[in-house]
mmCIF file of N, CA and C in Angstrom:
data_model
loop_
_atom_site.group_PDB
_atom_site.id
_atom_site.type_symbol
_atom_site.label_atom_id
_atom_site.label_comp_id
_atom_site.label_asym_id
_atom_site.label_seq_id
_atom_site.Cartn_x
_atom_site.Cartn_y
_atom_site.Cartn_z
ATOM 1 N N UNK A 105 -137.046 -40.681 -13.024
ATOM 2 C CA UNK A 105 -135.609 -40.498 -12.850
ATOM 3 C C UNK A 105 -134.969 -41.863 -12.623
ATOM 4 N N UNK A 106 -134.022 -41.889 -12.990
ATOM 5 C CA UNK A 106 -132.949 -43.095 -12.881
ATOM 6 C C UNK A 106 -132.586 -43.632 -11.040
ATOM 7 N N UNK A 107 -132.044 -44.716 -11.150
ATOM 8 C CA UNK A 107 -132.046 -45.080 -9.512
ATOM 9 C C UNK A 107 -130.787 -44.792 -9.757
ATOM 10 N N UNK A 108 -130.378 -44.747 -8.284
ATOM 11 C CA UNK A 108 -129.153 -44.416 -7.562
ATOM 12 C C UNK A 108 -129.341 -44.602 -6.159
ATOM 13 N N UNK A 109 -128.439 -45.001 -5.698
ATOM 14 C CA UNK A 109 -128.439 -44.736 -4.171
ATOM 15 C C UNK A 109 -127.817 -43.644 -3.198
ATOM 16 N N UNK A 110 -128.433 -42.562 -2.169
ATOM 17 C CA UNK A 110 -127.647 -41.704 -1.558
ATOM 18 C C UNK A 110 -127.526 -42.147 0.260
ATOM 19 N N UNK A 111 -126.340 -42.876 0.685
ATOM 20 C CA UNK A 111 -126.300 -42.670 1.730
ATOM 21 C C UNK A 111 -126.451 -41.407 2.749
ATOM 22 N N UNK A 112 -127.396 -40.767 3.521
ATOM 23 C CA UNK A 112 -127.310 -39.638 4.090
ATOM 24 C C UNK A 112 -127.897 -39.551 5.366
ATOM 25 N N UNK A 113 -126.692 -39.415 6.315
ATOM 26 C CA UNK A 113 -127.495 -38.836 8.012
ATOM 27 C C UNK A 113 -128.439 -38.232 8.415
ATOM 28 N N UNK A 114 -129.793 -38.226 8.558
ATOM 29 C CA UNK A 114 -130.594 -37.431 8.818
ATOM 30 C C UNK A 114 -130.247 -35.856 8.819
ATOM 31 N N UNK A 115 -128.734 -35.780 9.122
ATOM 32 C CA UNK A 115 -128.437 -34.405 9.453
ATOM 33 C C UNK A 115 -127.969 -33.601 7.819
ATOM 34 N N UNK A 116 -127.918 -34.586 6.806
ATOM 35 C CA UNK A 116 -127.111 -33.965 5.633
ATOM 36 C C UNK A 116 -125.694 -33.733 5.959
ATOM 37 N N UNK A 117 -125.261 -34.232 6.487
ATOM 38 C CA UNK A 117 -123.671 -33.501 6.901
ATOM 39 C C UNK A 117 -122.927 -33.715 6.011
ATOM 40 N N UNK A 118 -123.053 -35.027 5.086
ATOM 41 C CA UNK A 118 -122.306 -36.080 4.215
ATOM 42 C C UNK A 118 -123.615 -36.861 2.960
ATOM 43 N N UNK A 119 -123.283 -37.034 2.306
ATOM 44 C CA UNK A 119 -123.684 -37.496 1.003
ATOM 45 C C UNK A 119 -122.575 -38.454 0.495
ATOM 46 N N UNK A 120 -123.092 -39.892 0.527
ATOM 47 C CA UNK A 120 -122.219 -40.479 -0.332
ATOM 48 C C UNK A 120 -123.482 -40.985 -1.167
ATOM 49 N N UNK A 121 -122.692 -41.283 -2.592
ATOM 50 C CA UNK A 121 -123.404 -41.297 -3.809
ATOM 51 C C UNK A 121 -122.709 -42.751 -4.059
ATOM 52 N N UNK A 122 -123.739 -43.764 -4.580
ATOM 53 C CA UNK A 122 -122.790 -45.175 -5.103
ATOM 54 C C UNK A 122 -124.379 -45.442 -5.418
ATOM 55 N N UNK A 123 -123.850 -46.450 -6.464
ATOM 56 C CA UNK A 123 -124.364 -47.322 -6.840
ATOM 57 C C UNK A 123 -125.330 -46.843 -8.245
ATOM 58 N N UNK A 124 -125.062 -45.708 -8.904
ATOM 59 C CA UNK A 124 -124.946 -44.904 -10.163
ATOM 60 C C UNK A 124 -125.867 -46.555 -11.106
ATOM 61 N N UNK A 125 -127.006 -45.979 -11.920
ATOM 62 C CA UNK A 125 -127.468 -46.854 -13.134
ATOM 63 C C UNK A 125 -126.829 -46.308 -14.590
ATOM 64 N N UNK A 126 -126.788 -44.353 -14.648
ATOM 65 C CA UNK A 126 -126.105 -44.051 -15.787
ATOM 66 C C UNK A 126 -124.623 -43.848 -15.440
ATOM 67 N N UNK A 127 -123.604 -44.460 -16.150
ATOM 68 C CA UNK A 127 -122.231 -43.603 -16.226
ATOM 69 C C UNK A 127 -121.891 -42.004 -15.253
ATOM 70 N N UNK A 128 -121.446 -42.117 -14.482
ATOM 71 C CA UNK A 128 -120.724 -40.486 -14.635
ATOM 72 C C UNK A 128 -120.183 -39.831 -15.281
ATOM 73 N N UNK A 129 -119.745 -40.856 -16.377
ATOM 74 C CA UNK A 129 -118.935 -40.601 -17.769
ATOM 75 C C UNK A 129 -119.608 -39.764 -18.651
ATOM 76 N N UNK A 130 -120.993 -39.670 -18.523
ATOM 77 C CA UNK A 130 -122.450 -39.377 -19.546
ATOM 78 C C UNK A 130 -122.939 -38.370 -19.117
ATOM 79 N N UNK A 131 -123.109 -37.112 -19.976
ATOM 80 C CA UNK A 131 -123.863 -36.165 -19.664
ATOM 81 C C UNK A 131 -124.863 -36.548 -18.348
ATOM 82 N N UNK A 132 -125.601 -37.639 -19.302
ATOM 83 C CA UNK A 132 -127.017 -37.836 -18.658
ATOM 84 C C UNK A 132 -126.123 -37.933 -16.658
ATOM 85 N N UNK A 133 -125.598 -38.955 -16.371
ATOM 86 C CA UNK A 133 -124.930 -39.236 -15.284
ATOM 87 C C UNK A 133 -124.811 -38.087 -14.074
ATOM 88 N N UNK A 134 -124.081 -37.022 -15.376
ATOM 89 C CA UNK A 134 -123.846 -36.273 -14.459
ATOM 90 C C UNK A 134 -124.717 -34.918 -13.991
ATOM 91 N N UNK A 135 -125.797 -34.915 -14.716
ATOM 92 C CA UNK A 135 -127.426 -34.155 -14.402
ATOM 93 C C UNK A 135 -127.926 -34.774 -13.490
ATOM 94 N N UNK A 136 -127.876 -36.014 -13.096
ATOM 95 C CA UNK A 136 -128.549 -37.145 -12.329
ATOM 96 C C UNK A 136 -127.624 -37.013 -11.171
ATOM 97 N N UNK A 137 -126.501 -36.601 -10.876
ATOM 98 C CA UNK A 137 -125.647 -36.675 -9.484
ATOM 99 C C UNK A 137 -125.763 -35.301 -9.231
ATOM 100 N N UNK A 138 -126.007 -34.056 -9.701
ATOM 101 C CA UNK A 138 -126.512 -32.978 -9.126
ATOM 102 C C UNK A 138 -127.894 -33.181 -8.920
ATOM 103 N N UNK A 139 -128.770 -33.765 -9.467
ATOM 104 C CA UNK A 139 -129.389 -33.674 -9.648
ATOM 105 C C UNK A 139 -130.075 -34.144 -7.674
ATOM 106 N N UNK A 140 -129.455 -35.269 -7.888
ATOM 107 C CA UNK A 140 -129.251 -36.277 -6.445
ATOM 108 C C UNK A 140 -128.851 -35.062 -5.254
ATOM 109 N N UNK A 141 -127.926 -34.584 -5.231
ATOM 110 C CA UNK A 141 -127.553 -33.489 -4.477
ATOM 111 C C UNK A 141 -129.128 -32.471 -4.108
ATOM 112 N N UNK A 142 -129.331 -32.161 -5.036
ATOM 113 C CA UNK A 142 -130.047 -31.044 -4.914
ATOM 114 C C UNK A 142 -131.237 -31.861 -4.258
ATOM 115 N N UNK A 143 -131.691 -32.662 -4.727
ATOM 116 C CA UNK A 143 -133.080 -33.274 -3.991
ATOM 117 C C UNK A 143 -132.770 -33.146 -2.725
ATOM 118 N N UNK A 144 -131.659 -33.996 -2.002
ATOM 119 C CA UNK A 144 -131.081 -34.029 -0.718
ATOM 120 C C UNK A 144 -131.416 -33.025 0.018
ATOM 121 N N UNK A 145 -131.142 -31.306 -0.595
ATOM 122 C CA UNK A 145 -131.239 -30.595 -0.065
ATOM 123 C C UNK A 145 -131.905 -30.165 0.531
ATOM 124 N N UNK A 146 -133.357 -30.447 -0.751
ATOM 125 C CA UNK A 146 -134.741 -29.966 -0.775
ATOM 126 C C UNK A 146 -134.963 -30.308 0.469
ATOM 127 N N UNK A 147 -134.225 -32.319 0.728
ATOM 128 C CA UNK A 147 -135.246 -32.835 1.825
ATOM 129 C C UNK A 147 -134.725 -32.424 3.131
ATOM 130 N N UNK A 148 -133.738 -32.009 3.189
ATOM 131 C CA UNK A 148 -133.290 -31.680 4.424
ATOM 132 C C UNK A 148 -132.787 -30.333 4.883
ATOM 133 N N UNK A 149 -133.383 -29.181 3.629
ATOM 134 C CA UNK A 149 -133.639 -27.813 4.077
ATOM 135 C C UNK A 149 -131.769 -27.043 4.578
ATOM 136 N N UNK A 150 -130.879 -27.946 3.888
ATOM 137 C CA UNK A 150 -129.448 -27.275 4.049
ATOM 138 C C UNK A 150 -128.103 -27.834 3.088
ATOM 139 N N UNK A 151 -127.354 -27.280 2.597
ATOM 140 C CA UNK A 151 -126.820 -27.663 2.145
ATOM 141 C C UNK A 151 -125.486 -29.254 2.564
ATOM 142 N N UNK A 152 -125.061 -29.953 2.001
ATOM 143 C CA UNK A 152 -124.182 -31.072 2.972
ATOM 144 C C UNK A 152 -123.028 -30.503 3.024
ATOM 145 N N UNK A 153 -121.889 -30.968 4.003
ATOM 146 C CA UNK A 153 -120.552 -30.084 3.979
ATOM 147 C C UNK A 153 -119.862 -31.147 2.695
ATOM 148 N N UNK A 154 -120.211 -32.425 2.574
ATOM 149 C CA UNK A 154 -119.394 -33.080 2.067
ATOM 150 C C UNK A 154 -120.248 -34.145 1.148
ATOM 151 N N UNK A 155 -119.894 -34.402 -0.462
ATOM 152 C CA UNK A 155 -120.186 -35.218 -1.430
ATOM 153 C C UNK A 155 -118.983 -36.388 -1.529
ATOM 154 N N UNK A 156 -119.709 -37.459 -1.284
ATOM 155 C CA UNK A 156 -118.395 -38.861 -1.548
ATOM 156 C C UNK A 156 -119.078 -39.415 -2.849
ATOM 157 N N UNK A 157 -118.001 -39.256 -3.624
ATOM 158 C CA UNK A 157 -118.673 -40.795 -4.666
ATOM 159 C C UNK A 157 -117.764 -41.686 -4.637
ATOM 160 N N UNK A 158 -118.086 -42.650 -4.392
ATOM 161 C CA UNK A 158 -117.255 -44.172 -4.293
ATOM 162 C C UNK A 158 -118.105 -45.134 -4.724
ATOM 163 N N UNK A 159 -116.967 -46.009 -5.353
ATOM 164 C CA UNK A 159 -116.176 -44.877 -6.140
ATOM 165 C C UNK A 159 -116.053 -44.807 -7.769
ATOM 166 N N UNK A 160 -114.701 -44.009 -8.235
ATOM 167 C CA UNK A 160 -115.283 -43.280 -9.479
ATOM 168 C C UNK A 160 -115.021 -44.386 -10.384
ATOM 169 N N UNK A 161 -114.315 -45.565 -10.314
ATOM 170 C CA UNK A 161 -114.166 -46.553 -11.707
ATOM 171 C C UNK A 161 -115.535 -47.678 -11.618
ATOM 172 N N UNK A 162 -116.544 -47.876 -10.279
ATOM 173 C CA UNK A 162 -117.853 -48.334 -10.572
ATOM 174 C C UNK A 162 -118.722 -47.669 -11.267
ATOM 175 N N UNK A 163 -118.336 -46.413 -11.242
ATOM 176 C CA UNK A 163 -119.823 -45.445 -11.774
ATOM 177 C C UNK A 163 -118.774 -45.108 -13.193
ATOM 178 N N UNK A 164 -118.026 -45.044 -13.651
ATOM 179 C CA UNK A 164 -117.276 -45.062 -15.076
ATOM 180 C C UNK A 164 -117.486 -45.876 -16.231
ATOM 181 N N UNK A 165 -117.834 -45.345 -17.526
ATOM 182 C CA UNK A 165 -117.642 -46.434 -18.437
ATOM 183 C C UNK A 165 -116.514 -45.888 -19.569
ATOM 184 N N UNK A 166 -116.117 -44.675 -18.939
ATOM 185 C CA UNK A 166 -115.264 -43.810 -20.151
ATOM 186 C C UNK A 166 -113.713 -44.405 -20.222
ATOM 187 N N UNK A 167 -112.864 -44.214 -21.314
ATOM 188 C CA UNK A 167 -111.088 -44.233 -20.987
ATOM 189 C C UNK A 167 -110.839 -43.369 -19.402
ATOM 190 N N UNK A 168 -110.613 -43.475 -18.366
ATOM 191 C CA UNK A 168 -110.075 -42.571 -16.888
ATOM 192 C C UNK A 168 -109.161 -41.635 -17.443
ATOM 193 N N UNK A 169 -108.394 -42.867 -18.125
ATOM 194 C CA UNK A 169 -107.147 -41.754 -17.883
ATOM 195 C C UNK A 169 -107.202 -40.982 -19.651
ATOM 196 N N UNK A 170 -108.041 -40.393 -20.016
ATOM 197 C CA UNK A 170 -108.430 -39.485 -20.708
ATOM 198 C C UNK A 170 -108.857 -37.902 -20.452
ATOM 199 N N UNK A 171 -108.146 -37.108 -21.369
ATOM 200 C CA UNK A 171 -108.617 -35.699 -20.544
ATOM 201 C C UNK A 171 -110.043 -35.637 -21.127
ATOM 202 N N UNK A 172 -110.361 -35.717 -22.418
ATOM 203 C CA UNK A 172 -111.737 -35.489 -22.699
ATOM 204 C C UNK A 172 -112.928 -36.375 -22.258
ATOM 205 N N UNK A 173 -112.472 -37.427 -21.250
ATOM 206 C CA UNK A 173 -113.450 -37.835 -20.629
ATOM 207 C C UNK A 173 -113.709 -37.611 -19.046
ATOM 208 N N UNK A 174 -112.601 -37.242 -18.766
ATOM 209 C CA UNK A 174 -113.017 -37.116 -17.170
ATOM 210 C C UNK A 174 -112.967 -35.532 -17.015
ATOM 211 N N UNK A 175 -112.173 -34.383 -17.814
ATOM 212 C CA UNK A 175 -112.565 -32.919 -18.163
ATOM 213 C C UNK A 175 -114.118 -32.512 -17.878
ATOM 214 N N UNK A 176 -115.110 -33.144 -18.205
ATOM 215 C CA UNK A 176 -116.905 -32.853 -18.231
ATOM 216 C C UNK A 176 -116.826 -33.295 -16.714
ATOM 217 N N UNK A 177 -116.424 -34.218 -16.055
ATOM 218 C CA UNK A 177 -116.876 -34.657 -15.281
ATOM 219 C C UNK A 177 -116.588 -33.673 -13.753
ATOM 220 N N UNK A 178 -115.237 -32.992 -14.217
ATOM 221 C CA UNK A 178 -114.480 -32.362 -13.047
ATOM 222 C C UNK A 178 -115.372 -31.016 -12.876
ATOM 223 N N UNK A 179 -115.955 -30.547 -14.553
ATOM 224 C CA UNK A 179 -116.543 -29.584 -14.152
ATOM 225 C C UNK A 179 -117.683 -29.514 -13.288
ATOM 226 N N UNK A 180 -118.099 -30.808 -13.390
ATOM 227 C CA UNK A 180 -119.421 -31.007 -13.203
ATOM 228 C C UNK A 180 -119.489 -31.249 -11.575
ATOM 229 N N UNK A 181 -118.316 -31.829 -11.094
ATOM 230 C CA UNK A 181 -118.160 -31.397 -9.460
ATOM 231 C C UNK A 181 -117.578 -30.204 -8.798
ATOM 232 N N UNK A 182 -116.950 -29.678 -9.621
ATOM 233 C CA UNK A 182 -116.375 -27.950 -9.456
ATOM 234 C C UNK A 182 -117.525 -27.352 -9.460
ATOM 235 N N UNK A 183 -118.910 -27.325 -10.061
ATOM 236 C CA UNK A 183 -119.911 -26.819 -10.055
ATOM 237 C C UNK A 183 -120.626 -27.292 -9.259
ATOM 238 N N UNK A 184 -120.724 -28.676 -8.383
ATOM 239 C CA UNK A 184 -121.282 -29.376 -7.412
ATOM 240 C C UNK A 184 -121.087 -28.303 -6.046
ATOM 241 N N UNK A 185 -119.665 -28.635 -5.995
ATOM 242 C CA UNK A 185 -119.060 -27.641 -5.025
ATOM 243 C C UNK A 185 -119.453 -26.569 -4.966
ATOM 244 N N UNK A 186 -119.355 -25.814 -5.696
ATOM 245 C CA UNK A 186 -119.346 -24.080 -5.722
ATOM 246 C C UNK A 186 -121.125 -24.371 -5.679
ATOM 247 N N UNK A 187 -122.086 -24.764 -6.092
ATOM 248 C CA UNK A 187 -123.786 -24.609 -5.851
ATOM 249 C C UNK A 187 -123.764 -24.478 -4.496
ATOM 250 N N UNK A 188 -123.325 -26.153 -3.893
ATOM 251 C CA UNK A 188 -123.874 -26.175 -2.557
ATOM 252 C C UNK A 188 -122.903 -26.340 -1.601
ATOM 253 N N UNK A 189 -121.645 -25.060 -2.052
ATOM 254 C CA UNK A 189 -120.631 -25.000 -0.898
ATOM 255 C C UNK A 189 -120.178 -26.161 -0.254
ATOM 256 N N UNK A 190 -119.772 -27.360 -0.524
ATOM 257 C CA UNK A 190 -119.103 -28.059 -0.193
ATOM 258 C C UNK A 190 -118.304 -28.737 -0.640
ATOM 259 N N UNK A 191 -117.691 -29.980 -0.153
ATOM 260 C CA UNK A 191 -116.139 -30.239 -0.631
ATOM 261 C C UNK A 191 -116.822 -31.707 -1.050
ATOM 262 N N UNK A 192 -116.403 -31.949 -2.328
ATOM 263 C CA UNK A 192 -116.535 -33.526 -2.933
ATOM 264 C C UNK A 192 -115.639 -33.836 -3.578
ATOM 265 N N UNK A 193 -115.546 -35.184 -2.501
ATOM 266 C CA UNK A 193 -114.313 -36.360 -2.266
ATOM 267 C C UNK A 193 -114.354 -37.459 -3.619
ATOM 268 N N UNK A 194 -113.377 -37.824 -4.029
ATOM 269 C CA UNK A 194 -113.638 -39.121 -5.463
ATOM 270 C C UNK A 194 -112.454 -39.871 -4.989
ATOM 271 N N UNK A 195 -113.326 -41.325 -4.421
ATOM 272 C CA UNK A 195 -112.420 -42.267 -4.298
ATOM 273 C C UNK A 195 -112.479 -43.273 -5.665
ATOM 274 N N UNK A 196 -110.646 -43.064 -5.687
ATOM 275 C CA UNK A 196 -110.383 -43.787 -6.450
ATOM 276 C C UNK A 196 -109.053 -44.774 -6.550
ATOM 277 N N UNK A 197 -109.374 -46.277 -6.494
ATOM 278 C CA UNK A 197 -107.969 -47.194 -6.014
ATOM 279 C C UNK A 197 -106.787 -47.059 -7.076
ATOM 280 N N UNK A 198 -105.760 -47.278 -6.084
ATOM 281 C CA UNK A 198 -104.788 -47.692 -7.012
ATOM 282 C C UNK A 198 -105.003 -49.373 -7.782
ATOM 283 N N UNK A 199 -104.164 -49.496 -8.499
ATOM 284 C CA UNK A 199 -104.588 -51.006 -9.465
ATOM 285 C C UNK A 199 -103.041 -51.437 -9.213
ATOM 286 N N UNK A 200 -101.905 -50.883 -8.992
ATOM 287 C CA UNK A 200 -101.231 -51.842 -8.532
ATOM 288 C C UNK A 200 -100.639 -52.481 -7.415
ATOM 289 N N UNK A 201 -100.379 -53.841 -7.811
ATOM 290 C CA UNK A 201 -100.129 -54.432 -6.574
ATOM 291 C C UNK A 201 -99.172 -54.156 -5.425
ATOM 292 N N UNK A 202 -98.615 -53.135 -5.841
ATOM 293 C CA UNK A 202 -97.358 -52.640 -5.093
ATOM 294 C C UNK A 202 -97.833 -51.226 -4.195
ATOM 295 N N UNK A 203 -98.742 -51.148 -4.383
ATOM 296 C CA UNK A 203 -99.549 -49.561 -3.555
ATOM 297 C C UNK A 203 -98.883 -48.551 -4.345
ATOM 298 N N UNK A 204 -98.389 -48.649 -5.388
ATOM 299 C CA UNK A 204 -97.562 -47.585 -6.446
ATOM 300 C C UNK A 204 -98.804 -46.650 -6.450
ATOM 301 N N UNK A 205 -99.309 -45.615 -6.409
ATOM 302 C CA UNK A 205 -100.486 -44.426 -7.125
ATOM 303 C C UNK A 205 -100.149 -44.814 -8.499
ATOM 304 N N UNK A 206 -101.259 -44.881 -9.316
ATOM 305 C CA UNK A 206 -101.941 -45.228 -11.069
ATOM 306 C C UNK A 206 -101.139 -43.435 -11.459
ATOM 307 N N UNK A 207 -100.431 -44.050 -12.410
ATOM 308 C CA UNK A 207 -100.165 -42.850 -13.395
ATOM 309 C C UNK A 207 -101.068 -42.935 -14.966
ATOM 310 N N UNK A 208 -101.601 -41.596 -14.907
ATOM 311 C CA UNK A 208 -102.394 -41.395 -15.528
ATOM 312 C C UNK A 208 -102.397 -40.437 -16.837
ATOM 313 N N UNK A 209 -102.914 -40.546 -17.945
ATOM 314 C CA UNK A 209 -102.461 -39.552 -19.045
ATOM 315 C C UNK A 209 -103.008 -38.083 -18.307
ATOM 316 N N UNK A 210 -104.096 -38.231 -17.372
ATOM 317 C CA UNK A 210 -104.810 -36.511 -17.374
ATOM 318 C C UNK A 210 -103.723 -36.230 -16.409
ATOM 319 N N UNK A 211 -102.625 -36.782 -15.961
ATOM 320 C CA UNK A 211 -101.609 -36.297 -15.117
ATOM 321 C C UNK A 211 -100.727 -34.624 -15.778
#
């Protein structure tokens, strides 16, 4: 399996995910971040309340502001969620210098 890194409390409470080798953009990516989840579980016998990936333009190689590229990806944490009942967070910065929020085509 591909490396990645999962920050996690002995307790599972939280999962942050960084430091991604495939895209999240990529099928493959995103088999490999459930995939990450689920091991977690194995090792710690419960589900986490909470998935962080931080954040989403390091682990990206797709257009963002595309619906057919970040569409696979949403499902793919809507299904994160709903497996192992919890809530996953996607940090993602604004780019301008003014703290304006990024307007985006999937808007």
């Amino acid at each position: 399996m591909q490396s990645a890194s999962v920050v996690a409390p002995r307790s599972c409470e939280y999962l942050e995910l960084v430091k991604f080798e495939t895209p999240l953009s990529s099928p493959e990516g995103q088999m490999h971040m459930r995939a990450l989840v689920a091991e977690q579980v194995a090792k710690h016998g419960k589900n986490p309340a909470l998935v962080v990936i931080d954040t989403l333009s390091s682990h990206w190689s797709a257009d963002e502001d595309s619906q057919e590229s970040i569409a696979p990806f949403m499902r793919c944490v809507s299904t994160i969620a709903e497996e192992f009942d919890c809530a996953v967070v996607i940090c993602h910065h604004t780019t301008s210098s003014d703290c304006t929020p990024r307007r985006t085509g999937a808007e």
